[in-house]
Tab-separated table of C-alpha atoms in Angstrom:
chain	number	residue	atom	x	y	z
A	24	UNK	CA	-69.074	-93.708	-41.590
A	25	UNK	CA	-66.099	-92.314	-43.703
A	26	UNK	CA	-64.393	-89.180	-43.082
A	27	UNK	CA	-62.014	-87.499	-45.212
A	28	UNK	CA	-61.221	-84.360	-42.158
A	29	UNK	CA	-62.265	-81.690	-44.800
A	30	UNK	CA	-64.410	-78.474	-45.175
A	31	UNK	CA	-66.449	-78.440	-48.315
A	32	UNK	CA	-68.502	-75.882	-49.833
A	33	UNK	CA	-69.944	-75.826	-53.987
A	34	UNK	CA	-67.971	-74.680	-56.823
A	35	UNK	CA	-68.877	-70.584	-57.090
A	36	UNK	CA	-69.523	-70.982	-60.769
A	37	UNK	CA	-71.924	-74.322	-60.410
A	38	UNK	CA	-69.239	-76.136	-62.477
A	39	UNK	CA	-69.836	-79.158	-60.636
A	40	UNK	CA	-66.969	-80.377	-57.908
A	41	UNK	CA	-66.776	-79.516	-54.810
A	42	UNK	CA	-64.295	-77.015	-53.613
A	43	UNK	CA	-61.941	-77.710	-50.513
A	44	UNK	CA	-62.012	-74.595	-48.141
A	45	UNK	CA	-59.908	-76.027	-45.787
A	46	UNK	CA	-58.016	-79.503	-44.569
A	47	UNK	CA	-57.572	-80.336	-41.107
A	48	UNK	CA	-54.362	-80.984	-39.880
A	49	UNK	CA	-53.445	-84.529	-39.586
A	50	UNK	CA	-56.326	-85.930	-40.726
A	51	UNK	CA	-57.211	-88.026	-44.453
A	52	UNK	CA	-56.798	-85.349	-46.580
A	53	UNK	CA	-54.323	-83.643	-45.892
A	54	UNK	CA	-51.960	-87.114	-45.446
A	55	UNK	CA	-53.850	-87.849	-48.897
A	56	UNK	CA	-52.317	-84.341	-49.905
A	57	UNK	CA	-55.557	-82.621	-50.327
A	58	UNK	CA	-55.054	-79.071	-50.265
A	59	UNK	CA	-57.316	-75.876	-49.605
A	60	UNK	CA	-58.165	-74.815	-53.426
A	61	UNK	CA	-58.556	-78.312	-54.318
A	62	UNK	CA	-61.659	-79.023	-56.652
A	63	UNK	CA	-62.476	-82.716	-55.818
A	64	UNK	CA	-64.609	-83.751	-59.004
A	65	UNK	CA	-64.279	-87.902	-58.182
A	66	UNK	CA	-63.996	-90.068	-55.251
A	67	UNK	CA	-63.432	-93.770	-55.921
A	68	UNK	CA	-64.561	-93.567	-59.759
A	69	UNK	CA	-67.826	-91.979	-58.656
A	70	UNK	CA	-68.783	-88.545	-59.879
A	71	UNK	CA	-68.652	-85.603	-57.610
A	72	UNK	CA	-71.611	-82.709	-57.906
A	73	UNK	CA	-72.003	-81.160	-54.820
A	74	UNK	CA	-71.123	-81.317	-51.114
A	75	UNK	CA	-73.832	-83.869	-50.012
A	76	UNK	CA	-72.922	-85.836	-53.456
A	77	UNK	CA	-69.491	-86.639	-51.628
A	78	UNK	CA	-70.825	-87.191	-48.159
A	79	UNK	CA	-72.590	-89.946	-49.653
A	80	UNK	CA	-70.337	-91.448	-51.455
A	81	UNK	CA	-68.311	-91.495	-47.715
A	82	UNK	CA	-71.596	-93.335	-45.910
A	83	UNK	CA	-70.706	-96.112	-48.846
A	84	UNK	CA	-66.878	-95.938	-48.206
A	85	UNK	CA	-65.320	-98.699	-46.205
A	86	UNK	CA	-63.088	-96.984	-43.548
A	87	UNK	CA	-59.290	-98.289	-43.921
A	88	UNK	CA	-59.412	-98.345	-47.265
A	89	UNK	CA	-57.321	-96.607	-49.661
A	90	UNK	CA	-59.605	-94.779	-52.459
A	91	UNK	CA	-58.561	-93.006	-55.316
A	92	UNK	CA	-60.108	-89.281	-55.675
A	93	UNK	CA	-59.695	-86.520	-58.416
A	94	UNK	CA	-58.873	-83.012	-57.884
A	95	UNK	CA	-58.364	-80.472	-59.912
A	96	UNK	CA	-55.695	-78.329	-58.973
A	97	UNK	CA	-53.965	-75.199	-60.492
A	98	UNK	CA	-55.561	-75.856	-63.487
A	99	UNK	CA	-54.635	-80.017	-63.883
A	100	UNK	CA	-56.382	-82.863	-62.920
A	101	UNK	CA	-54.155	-84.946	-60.244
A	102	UNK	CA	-54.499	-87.830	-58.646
A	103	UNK	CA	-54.408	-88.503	-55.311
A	104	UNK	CA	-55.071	-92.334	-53.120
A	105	UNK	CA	-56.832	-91.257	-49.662
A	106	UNK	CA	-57.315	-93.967	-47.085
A	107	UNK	CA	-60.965	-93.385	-45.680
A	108	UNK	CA	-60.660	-92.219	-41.821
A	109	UNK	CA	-63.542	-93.203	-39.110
A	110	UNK	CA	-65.756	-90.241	-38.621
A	111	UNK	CA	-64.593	-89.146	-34.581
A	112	UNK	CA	-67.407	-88.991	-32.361
């Protein structure tokens, strides 16, 4: 399954997104440049509510490919194009 290398947790406020606590070095993310602070709020078009919301969205994710994903960040919505890592056993 897909695997982005990133610690999750819920938005504090319930605002929907999910809130990056932390990239691992080297992995998806952080060559996507997903950063700790991060609110990802979309992950290849799809709507992101909650944790499990994007884990899902990963189980459907074809690893190797390049996916766009929404964060917002400092305020602004950016862009980013992560390419969907295996899961490591």
């Amino acid at each position: 399954r897909g695997y982005l290398g990133l610690t999750l947790r819920g938005t504090v406020d319930g605002s929907g997104g999910v809130l990056v606590m932390a990239s691992e070095r080297g992995g998806p993310g952080e060559r996507a440049g997903i950063r700790a602070g991060d609110v990802i709020f979309a992950f290849d078009g799809e709507e992101v509510a909650t944790p499990a919301g994007l884990v899902l969205l990963l189980t459907r994710a074809e690893v190797g490919v390049e996916v766009p994903i929404e964060v917002l960040r400092d305020g602004r919505q950016v862009l980013l194009q992560v390419e969907v890592g295996r899961r490591p056993r």
